[in-house]
Coordinates of C-alpha atoms and ligand atoms in Angstrom, one line a residue:
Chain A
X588 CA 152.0 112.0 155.5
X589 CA 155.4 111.0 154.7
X590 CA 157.7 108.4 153.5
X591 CA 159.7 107.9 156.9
X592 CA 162.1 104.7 156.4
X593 CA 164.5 106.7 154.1
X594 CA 167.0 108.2 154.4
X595 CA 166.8 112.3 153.8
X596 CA 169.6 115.3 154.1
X597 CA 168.9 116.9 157.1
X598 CA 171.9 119.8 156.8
X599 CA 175.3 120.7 155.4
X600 CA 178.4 119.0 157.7
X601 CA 179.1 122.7 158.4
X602 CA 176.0 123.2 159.8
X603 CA 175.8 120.9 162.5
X604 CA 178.5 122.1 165.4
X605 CA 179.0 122.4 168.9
X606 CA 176.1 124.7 168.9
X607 CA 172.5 123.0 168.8
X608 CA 171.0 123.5 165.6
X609 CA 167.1 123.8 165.4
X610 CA 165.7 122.0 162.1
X611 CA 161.9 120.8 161.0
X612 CA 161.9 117.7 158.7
X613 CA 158.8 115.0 157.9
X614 CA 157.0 117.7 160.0
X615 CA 159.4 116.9 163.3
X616 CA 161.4 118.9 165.5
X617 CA 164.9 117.4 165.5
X618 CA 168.0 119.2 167.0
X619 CA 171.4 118.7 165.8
X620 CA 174.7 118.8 167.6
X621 CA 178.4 117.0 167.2
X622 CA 180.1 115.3 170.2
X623 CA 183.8 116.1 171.1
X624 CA 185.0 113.7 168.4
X625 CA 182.9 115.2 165.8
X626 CA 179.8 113.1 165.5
X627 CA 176.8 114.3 164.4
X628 CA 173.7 113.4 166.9
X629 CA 170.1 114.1 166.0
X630 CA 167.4 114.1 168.9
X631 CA 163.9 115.5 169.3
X632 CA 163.6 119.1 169.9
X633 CA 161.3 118.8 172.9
X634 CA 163.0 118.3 176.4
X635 CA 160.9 115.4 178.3
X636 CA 160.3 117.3 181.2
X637 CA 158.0 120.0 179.6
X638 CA 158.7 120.7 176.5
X639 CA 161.2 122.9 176.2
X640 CA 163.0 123.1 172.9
X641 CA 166.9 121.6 173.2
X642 CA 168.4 123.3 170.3
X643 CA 167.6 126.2 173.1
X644 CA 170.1 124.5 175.3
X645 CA 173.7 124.2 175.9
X646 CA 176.2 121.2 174.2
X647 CA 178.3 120.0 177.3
X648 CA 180.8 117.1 176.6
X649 CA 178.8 114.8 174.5
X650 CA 175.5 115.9 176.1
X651 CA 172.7 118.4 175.6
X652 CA 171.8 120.4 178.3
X653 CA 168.1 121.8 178.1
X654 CA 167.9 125.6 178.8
X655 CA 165.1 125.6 181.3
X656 CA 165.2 123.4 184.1
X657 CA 168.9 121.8 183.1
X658 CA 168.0 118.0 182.5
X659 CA 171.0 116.8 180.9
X660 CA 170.7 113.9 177.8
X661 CA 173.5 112.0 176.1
X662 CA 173.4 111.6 172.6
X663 CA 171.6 108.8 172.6
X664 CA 168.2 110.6 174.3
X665 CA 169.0 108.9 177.5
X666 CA 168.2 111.3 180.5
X667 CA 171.5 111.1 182.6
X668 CA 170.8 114.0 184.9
X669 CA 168.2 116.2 186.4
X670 CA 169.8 119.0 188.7
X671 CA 166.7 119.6 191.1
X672 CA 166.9 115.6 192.3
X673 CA 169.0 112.3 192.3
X674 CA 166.8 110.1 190.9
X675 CA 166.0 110.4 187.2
X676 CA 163.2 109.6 186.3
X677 CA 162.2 106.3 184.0
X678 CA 161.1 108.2 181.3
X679 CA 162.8 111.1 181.0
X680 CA 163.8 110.4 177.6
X681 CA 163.7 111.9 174.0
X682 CA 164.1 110.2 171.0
X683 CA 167.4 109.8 168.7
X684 CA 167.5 109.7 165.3
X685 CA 170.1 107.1 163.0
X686 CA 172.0 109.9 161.5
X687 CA 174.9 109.3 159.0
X688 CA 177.5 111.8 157.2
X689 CA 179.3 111.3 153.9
X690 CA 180.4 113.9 151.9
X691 CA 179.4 117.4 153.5
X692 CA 175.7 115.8 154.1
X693 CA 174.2 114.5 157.3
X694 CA 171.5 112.2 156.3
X695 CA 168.7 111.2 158.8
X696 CA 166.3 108.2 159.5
X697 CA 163.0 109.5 160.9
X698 CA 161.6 106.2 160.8
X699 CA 161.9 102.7 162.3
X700 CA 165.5 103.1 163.3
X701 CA 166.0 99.2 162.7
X702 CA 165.1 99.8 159.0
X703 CA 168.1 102.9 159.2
X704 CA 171.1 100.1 158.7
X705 CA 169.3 98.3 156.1
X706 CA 168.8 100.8 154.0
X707 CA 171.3 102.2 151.7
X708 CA 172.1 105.6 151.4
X709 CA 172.4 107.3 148.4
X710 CA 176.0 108.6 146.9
X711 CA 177.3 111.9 146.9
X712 CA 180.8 111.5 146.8
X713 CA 181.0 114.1 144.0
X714 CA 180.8 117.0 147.2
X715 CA 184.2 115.8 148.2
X716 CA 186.0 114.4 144.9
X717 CA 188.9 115.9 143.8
X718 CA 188.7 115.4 140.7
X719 CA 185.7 117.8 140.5
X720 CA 184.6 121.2 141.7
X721 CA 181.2 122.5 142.9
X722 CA 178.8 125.4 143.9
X723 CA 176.1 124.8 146.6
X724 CA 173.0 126.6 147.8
X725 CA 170.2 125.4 150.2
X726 CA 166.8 126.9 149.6
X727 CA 164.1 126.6 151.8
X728 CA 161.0 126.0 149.5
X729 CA 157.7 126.7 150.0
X730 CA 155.9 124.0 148.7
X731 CA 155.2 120.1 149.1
X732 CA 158.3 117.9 148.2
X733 CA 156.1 116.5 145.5
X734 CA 156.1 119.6 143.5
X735 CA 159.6 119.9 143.8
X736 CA 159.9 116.2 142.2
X737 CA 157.3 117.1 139.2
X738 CA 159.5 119.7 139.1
X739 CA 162.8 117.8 138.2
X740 CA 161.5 115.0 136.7
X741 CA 160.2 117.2 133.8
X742 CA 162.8 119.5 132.9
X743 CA 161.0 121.1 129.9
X744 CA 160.3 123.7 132.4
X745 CA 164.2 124.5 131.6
X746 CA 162.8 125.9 128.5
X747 CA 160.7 128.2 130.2
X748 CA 161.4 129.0 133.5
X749 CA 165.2 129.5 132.9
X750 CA 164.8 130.6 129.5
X751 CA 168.0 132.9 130.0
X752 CA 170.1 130.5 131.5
X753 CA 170.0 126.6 131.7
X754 CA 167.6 126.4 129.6
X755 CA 166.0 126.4 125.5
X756 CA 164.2 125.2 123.2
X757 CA 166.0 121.9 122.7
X758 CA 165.1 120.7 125.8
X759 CA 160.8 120.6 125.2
X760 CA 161.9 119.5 121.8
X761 CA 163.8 116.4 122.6
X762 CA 162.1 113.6 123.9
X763 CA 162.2 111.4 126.9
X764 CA 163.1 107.7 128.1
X765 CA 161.7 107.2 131.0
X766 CA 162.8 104.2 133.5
X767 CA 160.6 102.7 136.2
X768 CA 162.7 100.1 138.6
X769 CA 161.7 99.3 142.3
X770 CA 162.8 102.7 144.0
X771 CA 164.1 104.6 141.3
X772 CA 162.5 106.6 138.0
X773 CA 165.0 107.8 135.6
X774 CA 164.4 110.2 133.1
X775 CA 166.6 110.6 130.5
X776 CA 166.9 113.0 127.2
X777 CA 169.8 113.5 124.5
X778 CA 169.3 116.5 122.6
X779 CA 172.1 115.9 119.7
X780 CA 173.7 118.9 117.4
X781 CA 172.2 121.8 119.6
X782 CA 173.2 124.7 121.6
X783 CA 174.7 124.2 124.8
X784 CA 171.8 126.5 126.6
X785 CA 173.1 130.7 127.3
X786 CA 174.8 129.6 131.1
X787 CA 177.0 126.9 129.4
X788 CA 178.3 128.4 126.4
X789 CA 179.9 131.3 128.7
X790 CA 180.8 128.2 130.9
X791 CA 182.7 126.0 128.3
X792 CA 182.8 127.7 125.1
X793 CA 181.1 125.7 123.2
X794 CA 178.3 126.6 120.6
X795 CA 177.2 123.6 119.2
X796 CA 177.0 120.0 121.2
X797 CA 175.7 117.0 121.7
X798 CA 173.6 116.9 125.2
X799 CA 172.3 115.3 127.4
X800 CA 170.3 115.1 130.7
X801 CA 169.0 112.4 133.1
X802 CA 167.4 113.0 136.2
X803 CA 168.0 110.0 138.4
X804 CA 165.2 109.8 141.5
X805 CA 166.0 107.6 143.9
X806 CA 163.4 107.7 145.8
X807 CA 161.9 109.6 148.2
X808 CA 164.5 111.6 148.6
X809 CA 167.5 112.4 146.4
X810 CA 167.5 113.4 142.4
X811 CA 171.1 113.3 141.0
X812 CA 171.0 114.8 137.2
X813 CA 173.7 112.9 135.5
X814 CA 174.5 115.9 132.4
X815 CA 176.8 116.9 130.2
X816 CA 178.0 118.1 126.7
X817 CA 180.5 116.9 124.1
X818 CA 181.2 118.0 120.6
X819 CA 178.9 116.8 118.6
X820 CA 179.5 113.0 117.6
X821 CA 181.9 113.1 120.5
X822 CA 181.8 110.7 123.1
X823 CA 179.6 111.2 125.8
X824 CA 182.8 110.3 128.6
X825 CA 185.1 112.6 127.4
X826 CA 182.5 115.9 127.1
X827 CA 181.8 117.7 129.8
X828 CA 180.5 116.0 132.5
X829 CA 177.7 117.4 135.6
X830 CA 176.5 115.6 138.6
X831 CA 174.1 117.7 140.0
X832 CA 172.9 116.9 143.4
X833 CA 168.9 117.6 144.6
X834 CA 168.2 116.5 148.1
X835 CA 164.9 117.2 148.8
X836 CA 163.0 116.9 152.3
X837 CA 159.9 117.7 153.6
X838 CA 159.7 120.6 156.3
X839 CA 156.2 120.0 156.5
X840 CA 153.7 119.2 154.2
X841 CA 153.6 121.9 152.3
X842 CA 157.4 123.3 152.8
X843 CA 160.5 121.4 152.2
X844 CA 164.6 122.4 152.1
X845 CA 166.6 121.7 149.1
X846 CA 170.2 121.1 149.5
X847 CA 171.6 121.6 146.2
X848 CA 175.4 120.6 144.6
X849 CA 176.2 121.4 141.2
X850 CA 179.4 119.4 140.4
X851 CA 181.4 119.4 137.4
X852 CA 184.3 117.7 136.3
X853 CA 185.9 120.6 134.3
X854 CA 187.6 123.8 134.9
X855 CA 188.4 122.3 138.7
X856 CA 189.6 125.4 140.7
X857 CA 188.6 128.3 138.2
X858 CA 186.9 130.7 141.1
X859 CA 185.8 132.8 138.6
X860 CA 183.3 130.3 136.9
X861 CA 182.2 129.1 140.2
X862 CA 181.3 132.7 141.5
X863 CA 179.4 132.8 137.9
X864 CA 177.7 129.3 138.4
X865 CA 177.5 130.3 142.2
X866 CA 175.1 133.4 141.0
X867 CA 173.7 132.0 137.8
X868 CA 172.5 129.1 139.9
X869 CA 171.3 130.7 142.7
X870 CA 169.0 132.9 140.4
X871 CA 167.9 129.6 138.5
X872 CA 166.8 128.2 142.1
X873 CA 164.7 131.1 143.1
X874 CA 163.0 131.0 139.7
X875 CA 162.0 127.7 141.0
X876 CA 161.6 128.4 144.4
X877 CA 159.2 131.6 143.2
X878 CA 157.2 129.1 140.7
X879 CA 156.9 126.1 143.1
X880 CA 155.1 128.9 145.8
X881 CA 152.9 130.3 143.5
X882 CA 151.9 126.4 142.1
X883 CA 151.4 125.5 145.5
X884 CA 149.3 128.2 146.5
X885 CA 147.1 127.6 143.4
X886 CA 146.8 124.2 144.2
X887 CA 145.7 124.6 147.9
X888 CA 142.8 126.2 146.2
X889 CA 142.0 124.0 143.3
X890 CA 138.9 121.9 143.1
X891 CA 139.6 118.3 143.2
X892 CA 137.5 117.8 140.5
X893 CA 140.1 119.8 137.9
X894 CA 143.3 117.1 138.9
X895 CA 146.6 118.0 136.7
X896 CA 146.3 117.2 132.6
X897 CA 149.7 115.4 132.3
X898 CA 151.2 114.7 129.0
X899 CA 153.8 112.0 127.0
X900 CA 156.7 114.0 128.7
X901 CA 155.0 113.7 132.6
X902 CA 156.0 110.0 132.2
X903 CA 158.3 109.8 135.0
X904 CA 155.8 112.2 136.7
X905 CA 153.2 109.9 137.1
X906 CA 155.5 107.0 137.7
X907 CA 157.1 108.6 140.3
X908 CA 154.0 109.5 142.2
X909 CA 152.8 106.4 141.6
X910 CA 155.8 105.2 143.3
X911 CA 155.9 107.3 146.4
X912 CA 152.1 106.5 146.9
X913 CA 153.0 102.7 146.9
X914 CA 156.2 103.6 149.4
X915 CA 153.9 105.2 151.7
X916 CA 151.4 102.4 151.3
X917 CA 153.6 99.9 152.5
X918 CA 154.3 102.1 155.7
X919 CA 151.0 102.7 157.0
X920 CA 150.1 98.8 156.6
X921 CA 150.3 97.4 160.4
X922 CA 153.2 95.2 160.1
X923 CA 155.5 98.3 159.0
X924 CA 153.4 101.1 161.2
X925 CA 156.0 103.7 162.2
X926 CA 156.3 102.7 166.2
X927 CA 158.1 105.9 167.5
X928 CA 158.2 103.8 170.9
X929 CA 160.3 101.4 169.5
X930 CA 163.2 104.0 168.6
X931 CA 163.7 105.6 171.8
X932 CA 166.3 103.7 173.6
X933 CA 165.4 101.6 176.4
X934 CA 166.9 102.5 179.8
X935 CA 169.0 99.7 181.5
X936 CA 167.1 98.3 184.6
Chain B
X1259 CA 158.5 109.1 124.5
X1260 CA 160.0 105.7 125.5
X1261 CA 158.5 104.5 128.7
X1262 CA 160.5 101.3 130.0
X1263 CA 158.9 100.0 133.1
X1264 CA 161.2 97.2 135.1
X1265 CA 158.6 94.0 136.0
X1266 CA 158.5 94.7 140.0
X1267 CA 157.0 98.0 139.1
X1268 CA 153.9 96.8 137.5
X1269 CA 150.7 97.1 139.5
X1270 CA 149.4 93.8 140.4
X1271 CA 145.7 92.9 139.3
X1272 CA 143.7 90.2 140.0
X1273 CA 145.3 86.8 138.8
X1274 CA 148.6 89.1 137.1
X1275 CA 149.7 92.8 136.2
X1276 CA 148.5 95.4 134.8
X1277 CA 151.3 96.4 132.0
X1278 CA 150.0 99.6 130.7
X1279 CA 146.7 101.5 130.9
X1280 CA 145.0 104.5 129.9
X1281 CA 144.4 106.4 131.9
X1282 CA 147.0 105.5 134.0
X1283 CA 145.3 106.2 137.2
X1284 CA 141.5 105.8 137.7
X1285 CA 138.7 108.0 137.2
X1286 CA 141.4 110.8 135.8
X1287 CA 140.2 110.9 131.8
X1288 CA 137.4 108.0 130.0
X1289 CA 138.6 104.9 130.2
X1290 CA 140.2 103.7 127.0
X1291 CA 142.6 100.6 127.1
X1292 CA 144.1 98.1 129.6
X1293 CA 147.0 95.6 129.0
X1294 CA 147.4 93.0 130.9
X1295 CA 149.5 89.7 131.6
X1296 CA 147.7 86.9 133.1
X1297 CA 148.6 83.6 134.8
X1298 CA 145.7 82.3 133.1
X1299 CA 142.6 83.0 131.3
X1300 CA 139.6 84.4 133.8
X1301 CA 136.6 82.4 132.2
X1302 CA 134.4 84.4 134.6
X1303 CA 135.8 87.3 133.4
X1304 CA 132.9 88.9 130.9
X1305 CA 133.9 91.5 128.5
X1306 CA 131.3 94.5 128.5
X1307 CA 129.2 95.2 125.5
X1308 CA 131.5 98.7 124.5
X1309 CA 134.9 96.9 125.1
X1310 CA 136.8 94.6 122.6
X1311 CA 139.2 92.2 123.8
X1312 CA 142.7 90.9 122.2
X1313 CA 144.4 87.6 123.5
X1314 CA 147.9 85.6 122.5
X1315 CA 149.5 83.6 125.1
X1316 CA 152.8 84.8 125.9
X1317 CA 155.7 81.9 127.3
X1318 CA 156.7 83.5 130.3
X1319 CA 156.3 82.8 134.6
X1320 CA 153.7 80.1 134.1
X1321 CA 153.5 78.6 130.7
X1322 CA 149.8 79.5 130.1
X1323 CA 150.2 83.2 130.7
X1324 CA 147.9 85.0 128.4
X1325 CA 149.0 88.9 127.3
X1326 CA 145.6 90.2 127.7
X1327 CA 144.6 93.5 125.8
X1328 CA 141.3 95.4 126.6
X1329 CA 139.9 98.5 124.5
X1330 CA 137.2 100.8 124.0
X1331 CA 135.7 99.9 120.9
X1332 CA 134.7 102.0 119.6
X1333 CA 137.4 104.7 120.3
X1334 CA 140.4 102.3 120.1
X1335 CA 141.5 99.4 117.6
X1336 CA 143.9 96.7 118.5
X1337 CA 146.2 94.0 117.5
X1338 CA 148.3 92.1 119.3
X1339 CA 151.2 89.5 118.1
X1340 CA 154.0 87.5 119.4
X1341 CA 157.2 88.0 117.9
X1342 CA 160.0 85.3 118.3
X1343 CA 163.3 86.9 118.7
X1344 CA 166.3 84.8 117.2
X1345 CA 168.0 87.7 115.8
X1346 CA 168.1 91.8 115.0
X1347 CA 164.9 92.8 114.0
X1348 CA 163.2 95.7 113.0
X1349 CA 159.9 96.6 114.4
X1350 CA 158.6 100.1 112.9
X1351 CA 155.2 101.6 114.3
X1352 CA 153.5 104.8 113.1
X1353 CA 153.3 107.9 115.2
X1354 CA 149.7 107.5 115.7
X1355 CA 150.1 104.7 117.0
X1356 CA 151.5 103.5 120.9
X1357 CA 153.2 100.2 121.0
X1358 CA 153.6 98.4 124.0
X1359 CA 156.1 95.5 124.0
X1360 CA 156.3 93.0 127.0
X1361 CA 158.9 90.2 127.0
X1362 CA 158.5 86.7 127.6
X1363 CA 160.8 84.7 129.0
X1364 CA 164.3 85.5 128.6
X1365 CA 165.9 88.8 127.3
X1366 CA 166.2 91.7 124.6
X1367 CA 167.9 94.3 123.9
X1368 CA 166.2 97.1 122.2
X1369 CA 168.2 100.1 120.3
X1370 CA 171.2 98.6 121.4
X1371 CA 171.2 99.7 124.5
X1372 CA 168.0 99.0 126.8
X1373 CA 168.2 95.3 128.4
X1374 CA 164.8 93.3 129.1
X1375 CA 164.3 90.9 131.1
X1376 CA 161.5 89.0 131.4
X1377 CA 158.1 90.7 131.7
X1378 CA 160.2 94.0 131.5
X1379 CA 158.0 96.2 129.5
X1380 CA 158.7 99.1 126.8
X1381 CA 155.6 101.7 125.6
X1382 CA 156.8 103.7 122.8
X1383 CA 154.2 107.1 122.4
X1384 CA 154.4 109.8 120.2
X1385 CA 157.0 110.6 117.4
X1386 CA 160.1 109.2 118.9
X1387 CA 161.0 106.7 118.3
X1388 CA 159.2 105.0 115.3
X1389 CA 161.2 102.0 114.3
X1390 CA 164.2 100.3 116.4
X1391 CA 166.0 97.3 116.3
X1392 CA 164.9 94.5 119.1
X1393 CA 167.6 91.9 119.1
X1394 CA 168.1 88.6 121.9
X1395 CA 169.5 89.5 124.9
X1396 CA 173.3 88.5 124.7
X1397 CA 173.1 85.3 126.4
X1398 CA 170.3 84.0 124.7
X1399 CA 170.5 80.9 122.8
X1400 CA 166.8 80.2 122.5
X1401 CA 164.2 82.4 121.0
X1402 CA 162.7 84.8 122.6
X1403 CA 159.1 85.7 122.6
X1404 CA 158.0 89.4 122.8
X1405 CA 154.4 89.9 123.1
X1406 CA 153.8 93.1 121.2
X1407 CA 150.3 95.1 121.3
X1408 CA 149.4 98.3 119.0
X1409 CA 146.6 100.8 120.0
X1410 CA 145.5 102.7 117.5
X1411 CA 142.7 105.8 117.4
X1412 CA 139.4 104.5 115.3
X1413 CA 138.8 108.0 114.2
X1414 CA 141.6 110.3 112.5
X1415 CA 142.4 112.1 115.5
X1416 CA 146.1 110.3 117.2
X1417 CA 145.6 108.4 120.2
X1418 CA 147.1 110.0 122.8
X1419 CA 148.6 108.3 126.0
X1420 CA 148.5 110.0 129.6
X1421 CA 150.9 107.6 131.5
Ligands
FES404 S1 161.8 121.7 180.1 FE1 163.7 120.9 179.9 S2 164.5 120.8 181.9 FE2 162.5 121.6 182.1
FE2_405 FE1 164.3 124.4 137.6

């Protein structure tokens, strides 16, 4: 099950082309393409005629051609030709998805496309600004999305899991505020007078700081972690400041991509320290990507009766869930039941 | 631990919301405490032999809205009071203990720097922070009342809160 009026990142800009591009998310087949002026579409992978997966297919103009028997659809899933016959038939039709693009993301709406306008995206804009620079990665992980929020709403797992690199022992030992608001859990923690952690000392220099971290979920899908360090007694604008994006969405239920941007308003243009944030990074994502597998496969096999022992610091763990559970409440009641027949575009009569 | 939960995030209950609980979610660890605000007092409502129950009616939504505090007797003691806010104040708590404050109508702002509005709620757990400074919300010319409920262990052991 999954929260389906959001919007999620479905790939990079760079990803989607003039090729088809194949991609699972909320446990759908969706292919990608752009049109000659360099929209992004999103349809269903499955050709109406018998199935046939699009992204096998060729782009031609601003349509999708399927690979098997040629039935041709424009971008908005609308069947406009069949090769073998004139007519086309009245439901020869796949379903299109809302998809918007800001700042090297494509977003998608996978549920009632009227709800897709509505409903605000989240901001990135730190991809593209100027004023700061950035290193990416995109994992695909294998486990639920919900492990991978536990997973950044607690960040004493910093201490542990990236013991050599982002993280220490100030993190565990600095407590948490924790922020419930309709669609949003923030969790925040200032760890005053302490190291800067191994990975930013060689970054900035610096050996003691003031330091914070606050992961901002805005829910289902996004967790920006608004971070930075200053001298101590410094002030907190004038340190050195991270934005660092987590979109997370579901593959299926128990596999989901990460699209990750870790942007930072200093040293813009220094190659060398983003090839050493590019790697450093990268290793600190496997480390989770490695622990979120093993938890997973662990859980599959745990009794229900032995649910997780959270503590003070889960705070914004359990709200979160708590959260999510009453987002995807709301969904499955009947007046906001996910229609599918109501997104695919009607054909003129 | 400073948990600050916004008032459209608070599960609704029968006749109110549920402020603050533990457990958190049902059937996870024995039940211990419950705080509640209610539109009004459930006269049907009996209290069961092993609980103990704390009441002070709190000026906020409808004027007889009672802040409503459940406990386990025997594991868990309680007080509850209503603070009137007409300028800084100090409220200290001791580490064993978790404070919940819920605001009536009107605003706060606590430490300087988190805003509540009305029925805006703050649990403090654990040993950070133990006192802070709750002061009217900027625009406040009234005073404002702040329900504020302590849960303490009865035995020497800390009480402990799973959110
Ligand atoms: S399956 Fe697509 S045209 Fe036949
Ligand atoms: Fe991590």
């Amino acid at each position: 099950m999954f929260i389906k009026n959001a919007w999620y990142v479905v790939a990079w800009s760079e990803e989607v082309t003039r090729e088809p591009l194949a991609r699972t998310v909320l446990g759908e087949e969706v292919m990608l393409y752009r049109t000659q002026d360099g929209k992004p579409v999103a349809l269903a992978d499955r050709c109406a005629h018998r199935a046939y997966p699009l992204s096998a297919g060729r782009v031609i103009g601003d349509n999708i051609q399927c690979g098997y028997h040629g039935f041709e659809y424009d971008c908005s899933g609308i069947c406009v030709k069949v090769p073998a016959q004139e007519r086309i038939p009245q439901r020869a039709v796949v379903t299109s998805y809302p998809v918007h693009e800001a700042h090297r993301w494509v977003w998608i709406f996978m549920g009632d496309a009227e709800k897709a306008n509505s409903t605000p995206v989240p901001d990135n804009h730190w991809m593209t600004d100027p004023a700061w620079d950035r290193v990416t990665h995109t994992r695909l992980i294998e486990s639920s999305a919900e492990l991978i929020h536990d997973n950044l709403l607690d960040l004493t797992h910093e201490s542990f899991l990236h013991e050599s690199s982002i993280g220490d022992d100030s993190v565990f030992e600095n407590g948490v505020t924790v922020e419930a608001s309709p669609g949003r859990i923030s969790v925040d923690r200032w760890m005053p007078h302490c190291h800067p952690s191994p990975l930013f000392e060689k970054a900035t220099g610096l050996q003691v700081v003031d330091r914070w971290h606050t992961t901002d979920f805005q829910l289902p899908s996004l967790h920006t972690i608004h971070a930075g360090v200053v001298e101590p007694g410094g002030d907190r604008a004038d340190g050195h400041l991270l934005e660092v994006l987590n979109a997370i969405t579901p593959q299926t239920e128990s596999t989901s991509w990460y699209f990750y941007g870790f942007c930072r308003n200093f040293n813009v243009g220094d190659q060398d320290l983003n090839d050493l944030l590019s790697t450093s990074l990268g290793q600190v994502l496997d480390e989770d990507a490695n622990a979120l597998a093993l938890q997973q496969t662990r859980m599959e096999k745990r009794p229900q009766s032995a649910p997780d022992v959270l503590i003070g610091q889960d705070a914004g763990v359990a709200k979160a869930r708590r959260l999510l559970a009453q987002l995807l409440k709301a969904e499955s009641e009947p007046a906001g039941a996910d229609d599918s027949a109501s997104r695919e575009p009607q054909r003129a009569s | 631990m400073r948990l600050l939960l916004r008032q459209a995030v608070h599960r609704a209950v029968v006749d109110g919301i549920e402020i603050a609980a533990s457990p958190d979610t049902p059937d996870r660890e024995p039940w211990l405490w419950q705080v509640r605000v209610l539109d009004r007092i459930l006269d049907g409502e009996p209290v069961p032999a092993d609980r103990s129950r704390d009441r002070i009616g709190l000026p906020c939504r409808g004027s007889s809205a009672v802040l409503d505090v459940l406990a386990h007797g025997k594991s868990i003691t309680t007080t509850t009071e209503l603070l009137t806010v007409h300028e800084p104040m100090k409220v200290t708590r001791d580490t064993e203990e978790i404070a919940v404050l819920i605001v009536g109508r009107q605003s706060v702002l606590v430490e300087g720097r988190h805003r509540l509005h009305e029925l805006d709620a703050l649990v403090l757990e654990g040993d950070d922070p133990i006192s802070f400074e709750i002061a009217p919300g900027e625009d406040e010319t009234h005073e404002v009342p702040v329900g504020l409920v302590r849960l303490r262990s009865t035995t020497t052991k800390p009480i402990s809160w799973v959110p």
